[in-house]
PDB file of C-alpha atoms in Angstrom:
ATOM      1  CA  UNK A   1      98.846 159.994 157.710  1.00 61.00           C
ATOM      2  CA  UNK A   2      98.593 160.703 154.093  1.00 67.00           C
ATOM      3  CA  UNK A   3     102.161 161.103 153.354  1.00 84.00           C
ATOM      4  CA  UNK A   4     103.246 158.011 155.044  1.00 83.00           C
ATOM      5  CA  UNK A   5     100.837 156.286 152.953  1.00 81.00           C
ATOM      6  CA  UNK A   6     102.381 158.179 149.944  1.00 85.00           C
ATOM      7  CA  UNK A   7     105.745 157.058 151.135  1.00 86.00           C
ATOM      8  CA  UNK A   8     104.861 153.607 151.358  1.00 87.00           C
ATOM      9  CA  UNK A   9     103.239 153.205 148.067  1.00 88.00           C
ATOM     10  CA  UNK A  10     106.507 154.906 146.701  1.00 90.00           C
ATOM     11  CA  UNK A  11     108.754 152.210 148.990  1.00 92.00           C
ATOM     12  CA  UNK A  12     106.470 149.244 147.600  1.00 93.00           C
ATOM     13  CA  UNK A  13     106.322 150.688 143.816  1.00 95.00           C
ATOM     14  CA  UNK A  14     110.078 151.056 143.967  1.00 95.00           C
ATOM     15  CA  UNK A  15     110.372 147.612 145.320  1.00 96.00           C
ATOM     16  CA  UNK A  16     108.304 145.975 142.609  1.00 97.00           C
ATOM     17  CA  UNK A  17     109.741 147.701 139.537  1.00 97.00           C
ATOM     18  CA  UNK A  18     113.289 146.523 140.752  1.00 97.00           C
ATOM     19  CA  UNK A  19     112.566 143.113 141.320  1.00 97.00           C
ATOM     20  CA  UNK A  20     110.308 142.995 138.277  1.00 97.00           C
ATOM     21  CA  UNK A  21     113.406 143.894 136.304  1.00 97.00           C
ATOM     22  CA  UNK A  22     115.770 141.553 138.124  1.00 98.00           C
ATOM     23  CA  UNK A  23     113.291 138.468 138.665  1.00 98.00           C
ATOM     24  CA  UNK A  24     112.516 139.522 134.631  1.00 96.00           C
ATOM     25  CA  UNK A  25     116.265 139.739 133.592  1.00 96.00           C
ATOM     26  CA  UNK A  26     118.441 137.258 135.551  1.00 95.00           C
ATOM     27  CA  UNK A  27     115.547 134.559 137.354  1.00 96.00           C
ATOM     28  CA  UNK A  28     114.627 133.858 140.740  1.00 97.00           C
ATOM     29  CA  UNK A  29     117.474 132.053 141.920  1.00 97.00           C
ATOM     30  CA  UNK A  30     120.298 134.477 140.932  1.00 97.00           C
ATOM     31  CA  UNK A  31     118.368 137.439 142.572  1.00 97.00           C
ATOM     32  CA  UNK A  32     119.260 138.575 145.914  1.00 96.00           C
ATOM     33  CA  UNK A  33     117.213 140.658 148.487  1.00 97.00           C
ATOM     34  CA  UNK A  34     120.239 143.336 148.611  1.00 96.00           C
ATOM     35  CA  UNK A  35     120.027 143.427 145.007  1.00 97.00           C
ATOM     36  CA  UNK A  36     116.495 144.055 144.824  1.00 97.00           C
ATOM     37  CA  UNK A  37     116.989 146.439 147.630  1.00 96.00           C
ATOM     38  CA  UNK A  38     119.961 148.146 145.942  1.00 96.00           C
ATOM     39  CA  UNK A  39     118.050 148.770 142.720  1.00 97.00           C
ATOM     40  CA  UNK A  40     115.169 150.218 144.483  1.00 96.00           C
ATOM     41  CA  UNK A  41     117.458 152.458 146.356  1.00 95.00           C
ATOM     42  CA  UNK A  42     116.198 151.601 149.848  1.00 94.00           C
ATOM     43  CA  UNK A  43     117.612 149.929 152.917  1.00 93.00           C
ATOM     44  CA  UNK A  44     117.604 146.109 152.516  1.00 93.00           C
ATOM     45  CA  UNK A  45     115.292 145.952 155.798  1.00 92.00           C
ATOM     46  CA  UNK A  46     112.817 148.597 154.108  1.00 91.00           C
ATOM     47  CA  UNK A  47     111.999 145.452 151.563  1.00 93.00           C
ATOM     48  CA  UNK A  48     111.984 143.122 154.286  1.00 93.00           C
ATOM     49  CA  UNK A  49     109.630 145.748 156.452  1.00 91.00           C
ATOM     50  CA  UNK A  50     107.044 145.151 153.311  1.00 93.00           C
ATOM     51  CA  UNK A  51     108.064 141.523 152.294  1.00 95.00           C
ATOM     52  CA  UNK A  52     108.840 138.959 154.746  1.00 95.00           C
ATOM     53  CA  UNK A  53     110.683 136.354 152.078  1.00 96.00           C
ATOM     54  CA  UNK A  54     112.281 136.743 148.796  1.00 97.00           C
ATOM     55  CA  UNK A  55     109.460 134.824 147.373  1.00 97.00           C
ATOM     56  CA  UNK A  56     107.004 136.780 148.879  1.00 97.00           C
ATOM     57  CA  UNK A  57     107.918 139.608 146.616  1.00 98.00           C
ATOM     58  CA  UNK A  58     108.514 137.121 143.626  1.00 98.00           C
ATOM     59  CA  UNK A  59     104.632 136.185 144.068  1.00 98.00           C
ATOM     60  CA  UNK A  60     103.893 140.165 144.364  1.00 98.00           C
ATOM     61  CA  UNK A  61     105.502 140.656 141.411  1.00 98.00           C
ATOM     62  CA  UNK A  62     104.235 137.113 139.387  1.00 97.00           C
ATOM     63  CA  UNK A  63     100.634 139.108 140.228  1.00 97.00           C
ATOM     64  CA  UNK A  64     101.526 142.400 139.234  1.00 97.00           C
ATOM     65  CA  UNK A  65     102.979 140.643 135.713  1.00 96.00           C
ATOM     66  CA  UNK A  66     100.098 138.273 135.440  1.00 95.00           C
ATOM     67  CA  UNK A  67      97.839 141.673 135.220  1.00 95.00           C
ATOM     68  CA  UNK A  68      99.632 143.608 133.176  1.00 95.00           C
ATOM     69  CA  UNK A  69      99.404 140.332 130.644  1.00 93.00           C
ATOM     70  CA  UNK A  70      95.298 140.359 130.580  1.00 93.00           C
ATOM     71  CA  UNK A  71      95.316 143.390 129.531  1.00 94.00           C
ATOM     72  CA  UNK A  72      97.260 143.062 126.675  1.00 91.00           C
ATOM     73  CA  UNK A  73      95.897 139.776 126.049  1.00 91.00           C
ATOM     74  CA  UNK A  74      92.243 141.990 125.924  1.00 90.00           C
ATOM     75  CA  UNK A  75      93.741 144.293 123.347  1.00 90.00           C
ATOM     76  CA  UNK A  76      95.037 141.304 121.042  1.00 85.00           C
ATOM     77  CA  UNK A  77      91.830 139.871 121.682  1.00 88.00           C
ATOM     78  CA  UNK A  78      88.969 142.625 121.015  1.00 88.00           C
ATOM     79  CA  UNK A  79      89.715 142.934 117.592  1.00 86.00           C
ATOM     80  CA  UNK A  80      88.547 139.457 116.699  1.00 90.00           C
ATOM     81  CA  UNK A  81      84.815 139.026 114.929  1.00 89.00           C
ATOM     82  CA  UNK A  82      83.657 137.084 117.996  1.00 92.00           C
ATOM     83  CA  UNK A  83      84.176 135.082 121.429  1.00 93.00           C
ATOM     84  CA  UNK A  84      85.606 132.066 119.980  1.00 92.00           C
ATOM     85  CA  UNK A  85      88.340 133.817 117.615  1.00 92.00           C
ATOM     86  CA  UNK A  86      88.950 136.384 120.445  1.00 93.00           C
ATOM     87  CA  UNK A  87      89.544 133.203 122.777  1.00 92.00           C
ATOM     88  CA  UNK A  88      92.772 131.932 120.170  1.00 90.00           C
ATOM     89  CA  UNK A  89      93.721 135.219 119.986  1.00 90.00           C
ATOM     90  CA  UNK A  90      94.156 135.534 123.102  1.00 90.00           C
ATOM     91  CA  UNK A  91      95.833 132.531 123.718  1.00 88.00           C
ATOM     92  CA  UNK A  92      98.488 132.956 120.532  1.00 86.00           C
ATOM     93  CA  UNK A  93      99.545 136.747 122.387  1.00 87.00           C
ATOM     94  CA  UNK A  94      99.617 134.754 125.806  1.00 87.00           C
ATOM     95  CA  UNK A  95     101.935 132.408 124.082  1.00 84.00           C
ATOM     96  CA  UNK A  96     104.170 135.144 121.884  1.00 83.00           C
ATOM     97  CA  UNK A  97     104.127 136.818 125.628  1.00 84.00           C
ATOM     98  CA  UNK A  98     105.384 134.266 127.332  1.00 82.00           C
ATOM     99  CA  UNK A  99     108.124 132.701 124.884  1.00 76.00           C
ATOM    100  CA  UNK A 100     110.422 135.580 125.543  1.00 74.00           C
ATOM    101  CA  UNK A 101     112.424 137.960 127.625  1.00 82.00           C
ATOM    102  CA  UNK A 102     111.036 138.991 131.370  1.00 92.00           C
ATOM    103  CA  UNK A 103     107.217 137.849 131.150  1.00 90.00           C
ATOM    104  CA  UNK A 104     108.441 134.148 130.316  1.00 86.00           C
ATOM    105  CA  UNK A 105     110.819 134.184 132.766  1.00 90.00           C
ATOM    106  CA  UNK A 106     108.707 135.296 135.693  1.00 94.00           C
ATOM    107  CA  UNK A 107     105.404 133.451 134.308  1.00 91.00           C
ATOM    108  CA  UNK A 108     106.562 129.816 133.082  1.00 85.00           C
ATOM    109  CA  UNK A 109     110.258 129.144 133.750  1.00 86.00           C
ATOM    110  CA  UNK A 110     110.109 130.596 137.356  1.00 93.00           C
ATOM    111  CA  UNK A 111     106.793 130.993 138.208  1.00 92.00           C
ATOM    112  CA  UNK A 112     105.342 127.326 139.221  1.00 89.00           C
ATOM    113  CA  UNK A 113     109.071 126.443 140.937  1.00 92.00           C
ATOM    114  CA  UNK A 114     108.630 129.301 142.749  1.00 96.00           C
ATOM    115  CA  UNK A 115     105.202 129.550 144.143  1.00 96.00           C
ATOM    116  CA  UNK A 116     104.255 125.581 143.442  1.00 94.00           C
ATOM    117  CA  UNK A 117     101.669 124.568 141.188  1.00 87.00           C
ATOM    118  CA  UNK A 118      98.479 125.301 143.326  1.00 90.00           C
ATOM    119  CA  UNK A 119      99.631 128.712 144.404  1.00 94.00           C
ATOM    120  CA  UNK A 120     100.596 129.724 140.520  1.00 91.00           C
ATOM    121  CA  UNK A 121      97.180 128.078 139.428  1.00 87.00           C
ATOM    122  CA  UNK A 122      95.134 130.266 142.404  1.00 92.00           C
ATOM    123  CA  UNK A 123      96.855 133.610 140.840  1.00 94.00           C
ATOM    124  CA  UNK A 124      96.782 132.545 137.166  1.00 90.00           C
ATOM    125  CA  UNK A 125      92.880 131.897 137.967  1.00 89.00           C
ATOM    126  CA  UNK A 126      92.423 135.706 139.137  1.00 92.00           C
ATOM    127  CA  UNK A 127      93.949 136.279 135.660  1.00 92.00           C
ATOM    128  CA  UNK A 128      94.143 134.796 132.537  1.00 88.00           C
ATOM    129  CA  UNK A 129      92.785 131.735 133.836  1.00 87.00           C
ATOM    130  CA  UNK A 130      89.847 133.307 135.072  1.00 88.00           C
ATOM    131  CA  UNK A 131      89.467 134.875 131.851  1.00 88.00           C
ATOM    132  CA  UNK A 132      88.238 131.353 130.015  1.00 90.00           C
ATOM    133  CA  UNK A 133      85.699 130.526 131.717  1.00 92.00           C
ATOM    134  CA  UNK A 134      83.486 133.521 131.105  1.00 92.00           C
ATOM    135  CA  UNK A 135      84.414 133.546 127.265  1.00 93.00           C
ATOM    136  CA  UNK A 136      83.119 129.746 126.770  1.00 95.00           C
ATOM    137  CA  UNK A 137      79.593 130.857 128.584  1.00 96.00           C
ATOM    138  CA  UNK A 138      79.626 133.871 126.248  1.00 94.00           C
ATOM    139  CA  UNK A 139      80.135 131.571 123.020  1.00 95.00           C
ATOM    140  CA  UNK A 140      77.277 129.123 124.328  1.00 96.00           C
ATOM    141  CA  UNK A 141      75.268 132.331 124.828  1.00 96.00           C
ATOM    142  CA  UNK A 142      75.788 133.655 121.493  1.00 94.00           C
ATOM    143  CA  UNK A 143      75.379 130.168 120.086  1.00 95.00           C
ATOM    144  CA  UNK A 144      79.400 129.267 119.038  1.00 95.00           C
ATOM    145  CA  UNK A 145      79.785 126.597 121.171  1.00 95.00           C
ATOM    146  CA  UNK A 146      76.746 123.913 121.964  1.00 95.00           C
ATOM    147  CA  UNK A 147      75.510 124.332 125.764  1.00 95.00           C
ATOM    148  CA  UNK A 148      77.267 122.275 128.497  1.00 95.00           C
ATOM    149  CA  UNK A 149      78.556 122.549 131.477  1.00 96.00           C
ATOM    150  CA  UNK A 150      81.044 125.447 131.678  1.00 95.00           C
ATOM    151  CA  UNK A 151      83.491 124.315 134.749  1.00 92.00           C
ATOM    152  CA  UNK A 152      84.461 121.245 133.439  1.00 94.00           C
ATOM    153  CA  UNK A 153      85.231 122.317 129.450  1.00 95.00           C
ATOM    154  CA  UNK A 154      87.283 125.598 131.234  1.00 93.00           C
ATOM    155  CA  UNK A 155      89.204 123.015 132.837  1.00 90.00           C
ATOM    156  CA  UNK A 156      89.803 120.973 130.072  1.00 92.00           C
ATOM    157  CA  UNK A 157      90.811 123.665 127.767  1.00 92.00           C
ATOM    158  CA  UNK A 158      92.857 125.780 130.809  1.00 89.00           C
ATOM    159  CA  UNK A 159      94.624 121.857 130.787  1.00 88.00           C
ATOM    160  CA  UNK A 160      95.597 122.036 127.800  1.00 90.00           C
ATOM    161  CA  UNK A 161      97.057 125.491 127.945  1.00 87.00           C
ATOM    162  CA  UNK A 162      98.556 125.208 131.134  1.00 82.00           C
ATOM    163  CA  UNK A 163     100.060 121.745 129.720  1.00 83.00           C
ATOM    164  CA  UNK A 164     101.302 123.473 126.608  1.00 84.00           C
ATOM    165  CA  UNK A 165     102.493 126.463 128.210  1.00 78.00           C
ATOM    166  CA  UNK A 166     105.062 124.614 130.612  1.00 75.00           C
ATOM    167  CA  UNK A 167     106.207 122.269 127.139  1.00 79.00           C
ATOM    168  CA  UNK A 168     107.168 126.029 125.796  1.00 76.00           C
ATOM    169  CA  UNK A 169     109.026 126.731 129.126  1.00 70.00           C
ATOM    170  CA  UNK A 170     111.684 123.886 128.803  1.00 70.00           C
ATOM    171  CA  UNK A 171     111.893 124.437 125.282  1.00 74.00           C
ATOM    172  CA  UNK A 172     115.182 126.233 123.710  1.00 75.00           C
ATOM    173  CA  UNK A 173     113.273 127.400 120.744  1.00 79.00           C
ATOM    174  CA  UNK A 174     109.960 128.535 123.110  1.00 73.00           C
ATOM    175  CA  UNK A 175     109.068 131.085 120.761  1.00 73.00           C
ATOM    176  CA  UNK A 176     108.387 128.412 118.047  1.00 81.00           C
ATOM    177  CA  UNK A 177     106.832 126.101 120.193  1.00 81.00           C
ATOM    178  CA  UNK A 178     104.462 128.534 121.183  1.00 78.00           C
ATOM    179  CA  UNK A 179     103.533 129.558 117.334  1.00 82.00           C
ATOM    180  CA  UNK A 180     102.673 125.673 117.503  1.00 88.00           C
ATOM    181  CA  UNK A 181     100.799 125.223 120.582  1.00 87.00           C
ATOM    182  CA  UNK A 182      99.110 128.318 119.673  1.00 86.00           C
ATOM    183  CA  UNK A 183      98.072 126.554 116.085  1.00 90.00           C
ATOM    184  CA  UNK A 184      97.165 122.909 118.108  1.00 92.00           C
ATOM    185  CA  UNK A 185      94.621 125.246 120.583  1.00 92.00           C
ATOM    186  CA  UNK A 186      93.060 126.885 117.502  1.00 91.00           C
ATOM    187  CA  UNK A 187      91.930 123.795 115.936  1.00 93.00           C
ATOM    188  CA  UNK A 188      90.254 123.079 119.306  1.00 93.00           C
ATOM    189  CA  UNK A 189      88.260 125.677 119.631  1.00 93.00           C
ATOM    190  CA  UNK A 190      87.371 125.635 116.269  1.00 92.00           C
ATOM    191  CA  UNK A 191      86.053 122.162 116.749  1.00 94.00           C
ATOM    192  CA  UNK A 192      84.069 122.899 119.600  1.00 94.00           C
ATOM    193  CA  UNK A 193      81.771 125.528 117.028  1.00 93.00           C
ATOM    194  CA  UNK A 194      78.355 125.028 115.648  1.00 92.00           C
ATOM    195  CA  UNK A 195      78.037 124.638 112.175  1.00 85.00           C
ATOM    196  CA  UNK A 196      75.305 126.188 110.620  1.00 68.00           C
TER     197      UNK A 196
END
């Protein structure tokens, strides 16, 4: 029982890394299942024995880059003095992230055609999404930000992001039009803080 567990965390691991690289590389549209299936050196009905649709492993894969983004996004982040700074930092390495090579590709260009706004909102919110509405009740709790309602100035702020993040994805020059949507959310956040 153990191995064939093994062997299908190998199958589903193999999977993934090949379509991350092709989904990452070439897009959504001009990847094939045999493709995948040939770069992960299994059977073309082996992926389809673990994914029923082509964008079934897209989504697994959206997830799996989504993830691996946080955590970068943390490292960027914990070097900042507090919640607030940590916050644009955060957003500035989600935008450098995202303005190039496979991680734009899979998160903004096709990641809401793909799995539709909702669905790319629901996984985004297990993420980085997720990820702002804890830090604004941290910077009311350490007295950045003036108390509120948390939900509703997430939203607003996730908006804006969200907003500025799909601008980036039909831009030519994304990686400059991240620097500046980057920039536009700093002075945001900065207006929200307390002055002492």
């Amino acid at each position: 029982m153990a191995k064939q567990a093994e062997r299908r965390a190998a199958t589903m691991e193999a999977i993934l890394t090949a379509a991350r690289r092709l989904f990452g590389s070439r897009g959504f549209a001009a990847t094939t299942m045999d493709e995948i299936a040939e770069a992960a050196r299994i059977a073309k009905g082996a992926v389809y024995h673990h994914f029923k649709t082509k964008e079934a492993v897209f989504e697994a894969v959206f997830d799996q880059v989504s993830r691996d983004l946080v955590v970068e996004i943390d490292s960027a982040a914990r070097a900042e003095k507090d919640v607030l700074a940590a916050m644009v930092a955060g957003t500035q390495h989600y935008f450098a992230a995202t303005a190039k090579g496979p991680t734009g590709q899979i998160i903004l260009r096709d990641g809401p055609a793909v799995l539709g706004w909702e669905r790319w909102r629901e996984i985004d919110a297990k993420h980085f999404g997720g990820k702002l509405p804890r830090a604004i009740a941290a910077a009311m709790e350490a007295g950045l930000i003036a108390r509120q309602p948390v939900e509703p100035l997430a939203r607003l702020l996730l908006g804006a992001v969200t907003e500025a993040a799909v601008a980036c994805a039909g831009r030519a020059d994304i990686a400059r039009a991240g620097a500046e949507y980057a920039r536009a959310f700093r002075s945001l956040v900065e207006a929200l803080r307390l002055r002492a």
